[in-house]
Structure formats: structure tokens, C-alpha cells
mmCIF file of C-alpha atoms in Angstrom:
data_model
loop_
_atom_site.group_PDB
_atom_site.id
_atom_site.type_symbol
_atom_site.label_atom_id
_atom_site.label_comp_id
_atom_site.label_asym_id
_atom_site.label_seq_id
_atom_site.Cartn_x
_atom_site.Cartn_y
_atom_site.Cartn_z
ATOM 1 C CA UNK A 1 112.599 102.400 98.700
ATOM 2 C CA UNK A 2 113.244 105.297 96.673
ATOM 3 C CA UNK A 3 110.322 107.318 96.918
ATOM 4 C CA UNK A 4 110.299 107.512 100.097
ATOM 5 C CA UNK A 5 114.108 108.504 101.009
ATOM 6 C CA UNK A 6 113.249 111.035 97.908
ATOM 7 C CA UNK A 7 110.460 112.804 99.419
ATOM 8 C CA UNK A 8 112.863 114.710 101.793
ATOM 9 C CA UNK A 9 114.825 115.645 99.567
ATOM 10 C CA UNK A 10 111.527 117.007 97.754
ATOM 11 C CA UNK A 11 110.833 118.995 100.503
ATOM 12 C CA UNK A 12 114.416 120.521 101.212
ATOM 13 C CA UNK A 13 114.789 121.754 97.347
ATOM 14 C CA UNK A 14 111.458 123.572 98.644
ATOM 15 C CA UNK A 15 113.522 126.370 100.351
ATOM 16 C CA UNK A 16 115.990 125.687 97.387
ATOM 17 C CA UNK A 17 114.069 126.616 94.298
ATOM 18 C CA UNK A 18 110.772 126.780 94.098
ATOM 19 C CA UNK A 19 109.934 125.360 90.589
ATOM 20 C CA UNK A 20 112.050 122.256 90.609
ATOM 21 C CA UNK A 21 110.496 121.387 93.689
ATOM 22 C CA UNK A 22 107.465 121.442 91.829
ATOM 23 C CA UNK A 23 108.390 119.000 89.145
ATOM 24 C CA UNK A 24 110.087 117.359 91.559
ATOM 25 C CA UNK A 25 106.787 117.199 93.964
ATOM 26 C CA UNK A 26 104.809 116.145 90.237
ATOM 27 C CA UNK A 27 106.877 113.707 89.317
ATOM 28 C CA UNK A 28 107.123 111.694 93.341
ATOM 29 C CA UNK A 29 103.237 111.694 93.167
ATOM 30 C CA UNK A 30 102.917 109.997 89.688
ATOM 31 C CA UNK A 31 105.516 107.638 91.001
ATOM 32 C CA UNK A 32 103.555 107.086 94.010
ATOM 33 C CA UNK A 33 100.336 106.378 91.870
ATOM 34 C CA UNK A 34 102.107 103.908 89.182
ATOM 35 C CA UNK A 35 104.049 102.130 92.674
ATOM 36 C CA UNK A 36 100.638 101.726 93.859
ATOM 37 C CA UNK A 37 99.365 100.220 90.618
ATOM 38 C CA UNK A 38 101.641 97.844 90.254
ATOM 39 C CA UNK A 39 100.852 96.782 93.752
ATOM 40 C CA UNK A 40 96.689 95.650 92.916
ATOM 41 C CA UNK A 41 98.500 94.216 89.915
ATOM 42 C CA UNK A 42 101.160 91.628 91.299
ATOM 43 C CA UNK A 43 98.902 90.935 93.854
ATOM 44 C CA UNK A 44 96.762 89.761 91.850
ATOM 45 C CA UNK A 45 99.427 88.044 90.008
ATOM 46 C CA UNK A 46 100.014 85.882 93.069
ATOM 47 C CA UNK A 47 95.962 85.650 93.735
ATOM 48 C CA UNK A 48 95.317 87.684 96.774
ATOM 49 C CA UNK A 49 93.354 90.179 95.087
ATOM 50 C CA UNK A 50 90.638 88.676 92.017
ATOM 51 C CA UNK A 51 92.148 87.626 88.769
ATOM 52 C CA UNK A 52 90.653 90.452 87.110
ATOM 53 C CA UNK A 53 93.465 92.643 88.428
ATOM 54 C CA UNK A 54 96.521 90.762 87.300
ATOM 55 C CA UNK A 55 94.662 91.659 83.323
ATOM 56 C CA UNK A 56 96.423 93.880 80.898
ATOM 57 C CA UNK A 57 94.638 95.779 77.670
ATOM 58 C CA UNK A 58 95.020 93.885 74.299
ATOM 59 C CA UNK A 59 96.144 96.914 72.759
ATOM 60 C CA UNK A 60 97.702 98.957 74.933
ATOM 61 C CA UNK A 61 99.396 96.594 77.267
ATOM 62 C CA UNK A 62 98.025 98.821 79.992
ATOM 63 C CA UNK A 63 96.510 96.933 83.992
ATOM 64 C CA UNK A 64 93.513 98.566 83.315
ATOM 65 C CA UNK A 65 91.319 97.035 86.152
ATOM 66 C CA UNK A 66 94.106 97.968 88.508
ATOM 67 C CA UNK A 67 94.099 101.581 87.694
ATOM 68 C CA UNK A 68 90.124 101.627 87.323
ATOM 69 C CA UNK A 69 90.826 100.146 91.571
ATOM 70 C CA UNK A 70 93.614 103.086 92.573
ATOM 71 C CA UNK A 71 91.681 105.986 90.422
ATOM 72 C CA UNK A 72 88.342 105.158 92.767
ATOM 73 C CA UNK A 73 90.612 105.279 95.713
ATOM 74 C CA UNK A 74 91.827 108.438 95.284
ATOM 75 C CA UNK A 75 88.130 110.074 94.185
ATOM 76 C CA UNK A 76 87.292 108.942 97.415
ATOM 77 C CA UNK A 77 89.979 110.089 98.980
ATOM 78 C CA UNK A 78 89.445 113.398 97.547
ATOM 79 C CA UNK A 79 86.452 113.785 98.488
ATOM 80 C CA UNK A 80 86.779 114.500 101.978
ATOM 81 C CA UNK A 81 87.214 118.139 102.968
ATOM 82 C CA UNK A 82 90.201 118.231 105.837
ATOM 83 C CA UNK A 83 93.649 117.069 104.413
ATOM 84 C CA UNK A 84 94.748 116.724 107.676
ATOM 85 C CA UNK A 85 91.920 114.129 108.661
ATOM 86 C CA UNK A 86 92.838 112.082 105.789
ATOM 87 C CA UNK A 87 96.597 112.161 106.773
ATOM 88 C CA UNK A 88 96.000 110.530 110.217
ATOM 89 C CA UNK A 89 94.221 108.089 108.519
ATOM 90 C CA UNK A 90 96.511 106.459 105.907
ATOM 91 C CA UNK A 91 99.474 107.767 108.263
ATOM 92 C CA UNK A 92 98.455 105.988 111.113
ATOM 93 C CA UNK A 93 98.155 102.619 108.863
ATOM 94 C CA UNK A 94 100.842 102.935 106.071
ATOM 95 C CA UNK A 95 103.352 103.022 108.811
ATOM 96 C CA UNK A 96 101.791 100.638 111.079
ATOM 97 C CA UNK A 97 101.855 98.202 107.701
ATOM 98 C CA UNK A 98 105.460 99.348 107.577
ATOM 99 C CA UNK A 99 106.130 98.657 111.043
ATOM 100 C CA UNK A 100 104.529 95.234 110.630
ATOM 101 C CA UNK A 101 106.428 93.946 107.443
ATOM 102 C CA UNK A 102 109.764 95.270 109.138
ATOM 103 C CA UNK A 103 109.238 92.749 112.235
ATOM 104 C CA UNK A 104 108.346 90.522 110.388
ATOM 105 C CA UNK A 105 111.261 90.666 108.138
ATOM 106 C CA UNK A 106 113.615 90.679 111.424
ATOM 107 C CA UNK A 107 110.934 87.659 112.798
ATOM 108 C CA UNK A 108 112.332 85.730 109.820
ATOM 109 C CA UNK A 109 115.523 86.107 110.154
ATOM 110 C CA UNK A 110 115.091 84.647 113.920
ATOM 111 C CA UNK A 111 112.725 81.336 113.070
ATOM 112 C CA UNK A 112 114.645 80.811 109.604
ATOM 113 C CA UNK A 113 118.250 81.685 109.268
ATOM 114 C CA UNK A 114 118.514 79.504 106.449
ATOM 115 C CA UNK A 115 115.611 81.058 104.078
ATOM 116 C CA UNK A 116 117.217 81.482 100.794
ATOM 117 C CA UNK A 117 117.472 85.378 100.638
ATOM 118 C CA UNK A 118 118.144 87.042 97.408
ATOM 119 C CA UNK A 119 118.954 90.682 99.477
ATOM 120 C CA UNK A 120 120.528 90.414 102.929
ATOM 121 C CA UNK A 121 120.665 93.690 104.712
ATOM 122 C CA UNK A 122 121.807 94.626 107.685
ATOM 123 C CA UNK A 123 119.834 94.053 110.607
ATOM 124 C CA UNK A 124 120.396 96.894 112.451
ATOM 125 C CA UNK A 125 118.083 98.952 109.848
ATOM 126 C CA UNK A 126 115.005 96.432 109.969
ATOM 127 C CA UNK A 127 115.667 97.282 113.858
ATOM 128 C CA UNK A 128 115.794 100.918 113.955
ATOM 129 C CA UNK A 129 112.996 101.376 111.159
ATOM 130 C CA UNK A 130 111.140 98.778 113.285
ATOM 131 C CA UNK A 131 111.327 101.126 116.356
ATOM 132 C CA UNK A 132 110.595 104.909 114.329
ATOM 133 C CA UNK A 133 107.217 103.206 113.070
ATOM 134 C CA UNK A 134 106.540 102.059 116.748
ATOM 135 C CA UNK A 135 107.201 105.500 117.737
ATOM 136 C CA UNK A 136 104.793 107.526 114.618
ATOM 137 C CA UNK A 137 102.041 104.797 115.615
ATOM 138 C CA UNK A 138 102.281 105.161 119.409
ATOM 139 C CA UNK A 139 102.404 109.335 118.692
ATOM 140 C CA UNK A 140 99.560 109.005 116.161
ATOM 141 C CA UNK A 141 97.076 107.040 118.542
ATOM 142 C CA UNK A 142 98.086 109.370 121.467
ATOM 143 C CA UNK A 143 97.211 112.135 119.241
ATOM 144 C CA UNK A 144 94.400 111.358 116.895
ATOM 145 C CA UNK A 145 92.573 107.856 118.267
ATOM 146 C CA UNK A 146 89.601 108.481 116.360
ATOM 147 C CA UNK A 147 91.950 109.137 113.312
ATOM 148 C CA UNK A 148 93.866 105.840 114.036
ATOM 149 C CA UNK A 149 90.949 103.971 114.942
ATOM 150 C CA UNK A 150 89.082 104.781 111.874
ATOM 151 C CA UNK A 151 92.127 103.877 109.818
ATOM 152 C CA UNK A 152 92.527 100.753 111.073
ATOM 153 C CA UNK A 153 89.312 99.966 110.208
ATOM 154 C CA UNK A 154 89.933 100.655 106.869
ATOM 155 C CA UNK A 155 92.861 98.389 106.681
ATOM 156 C CA UNK A 156 90.907 95.490 108.155
ATOM 157 C CA UNK A 157 88.779 96.103 105.178
ATOM 158 C CA UNK A 158 91.347 93.627 103.483
ATOM 159 C CA UNK A 159 90.371 90.776 106.106
ATOM 160 C CA UNK A 160 87.807 89.476 104.248
ATOM 161 C CA UNK A 161 89.002 89.963 100.925
ATOM 162 C CA UNK A 162 91.959 87.871 102.209
ATOM 163 C CA UNK A 163 89.667 85.082 103.205
ATOM 164 C CA UNK A 164 87.604 84.945 100.530
ATOM 165 C CA UNK A 165 89.742 84.929 97.394
ATOM 166 C CA UNK A 166 93.199 83.291 98.963
ATOM 167 C CA UNK A 167 92.476 81.524 102.007
ATOM 168 C CA UNK A 168 89.456 79.283 101.426
ATOM 169 C CA UNK A 169 90.748 77.325 98.682
ATOM 170 C CA UNK A 170 87.725 74.957 98.965
ATOM 171 C CA UNK A 171 85.169 77.634 96.980
ATOM 172 C CA UNK A 172 81.588 76.094 95.507
ATOM 173 C CA UNK A 173 81.545 75.307 92.280
ATOM 174 C CA UNK A 174 78.168 78.102 92.625
ATOM 175 C CA UNK A 175 80.707 80.924 94.038
ATOM 176 C CA UNK A 176 83.640 79.791 91.224
ATOM 177 C CA UNK A 177 80.946 80.596 88.199
ATOM 178 C CA UNK A 178 80.017 83.747 89.469
ATOM 179 C CA UNK A 179 83.636 84.987 89.864
ATOM 180 C CA UNK A 180 84.070 83.631 86.502
ATOM 181 C CA UNK A 181 81.057 85.282 84.860
ATOM 182 C CA UNK A 182 82.120 88.223 86.491
ATOM 183 C CA UNK A 183 85.292 88.043 85.500
ATOM 184 C CA UNK A 184 84.606 86.911 81.532
ATOM 185 C CA UNK A 185 81.995 89.691 81.566
ATOM 186 C CA UNK A 186 84.624 92.798 83.150
ATOM 187 C CA UNK A 187 87.059 91.672 80.509
ATOM 188 C CA UNK A 188 85.158 92.032 77.897
ATOM 189 C CA UNK A 189 84.142 95.643 79.359
ATOM 190 C CA UNK A 190 86.972 96.666 79.758
ATOM 191 C CA UNK A 191 89.084 94.732 77.008
ATOM 192 C CA UNK A 192 91.708 93.548 79.392
ATOM 193 C CA UNK A 193 93.143 89.758 78.976
ATOM 194 C CA UNK A 194 95.023 88.067 81.435
ATOM 195 C CA UNK A 195 99.047 88.163 80.758
ATOM 196 C CA UNK A 196 101.108 85.709 78.977
ATOM 197 C CA UNK A 197 103.462 84.008 81.452
ATOM 198 C CA UNK A 198 100.324 83.226 83.668
ATOM 199 C CA UNK A 199 98.962 80.498 80.951
ATOM 200 C CA UNK A 200 102.354 79.776 79.484
ATOM 201 C CA UNK A 201 102.090 75.942 80.187
#
């Protein structure tokens, strides 16, 4: 949330002091990169991604597999010559995901009001955010429908990963052995191990 709030201040500071704006932009880029890496790491720890993504380097304690995947994705994104097309691909998906998350928050607040919530916010904020996201997604779909469809296709590539690694619980032994074989080889290659709290029992 802080990353999204701080971005307009970076643009505003650009008009006031260009040197400070450049430093703020670099800091924002680094924070965004670390945030994306932690999403892969945490997603794997809760079982939504392959187990290898939740492992850290033996000596440096860095989630090396998550860093490698994030770097590969960034290199693919940088391979495009038209940055505006890339923004249309990712912007559509980004705002769609935020809108769905906020709508889900409202749905849970309505359907399960007694659910324990460590942080409880005023419903006006998710309602406003959902409406803004709907506006941005609809305008993106109208102004660049092909890029929006490609971005949606990129998003849907996560569906097979979810079904294979999360939803499908009774995997055959051959499949499990293959996944274990690949995981152990990647562990040896990257010198990574599971974190302590995963195997604390």
C-alpha cells in the first residue's frame, strides 16, 4: 500500500527537485522489486507455488529461486521495444487484480461478518477502490482491447499452476517423485534449503 501511495509523491517531487526525484524513483523501484520477490517467497510458503520458491540460500539467507524467477520475468518485460504496450498489458491486469481483491474483501465482510480480522478498515475505502478499479479496467479495455486481452491471457497462465500445485491434492507417486527430483536438483544447484519454521516439528 505504501508503494502505491508514494508513487504520486515521486512524480510531484520531480517538478520540485529533479535530483531528489531520481533518488526517490530508484528507491521506489528497489522496493517494488523486493515486494514482488517476497510475493513469490510467501506464496510458496503457503503452498501456492512450488516448494523450491520458498527456499533460501544457505549462507546469505536470500530467497535465490524467487530472485531468479523475478529477474527472468523482468528481462522478458524489458525485451519489448514499446513500453506503452507493456504498461497496457500489465496495467490492465494490475488494476483488475486489485479490484477483485477489494471486491472479495467486501464480499467476505458481507457473507462472514464475524470472521476474526486483525485489521478492520472502514468499508468506504474498499468500495471507493473497487469503483476506481472498475473505471480503470473498463477504460483500458475500451482504449486498448487487444493489449488488455493479452494481459488477461498472461494472468490466466497462473490457472494451471494453481490447479497442479494447490488444488490437485491426490497427485500420483510418479508426479510427486518427479517434483521431488527436480526440487532436490535445484536445491543443489542454487545451494538453498527450506526455512526453519517450515520444518520446526
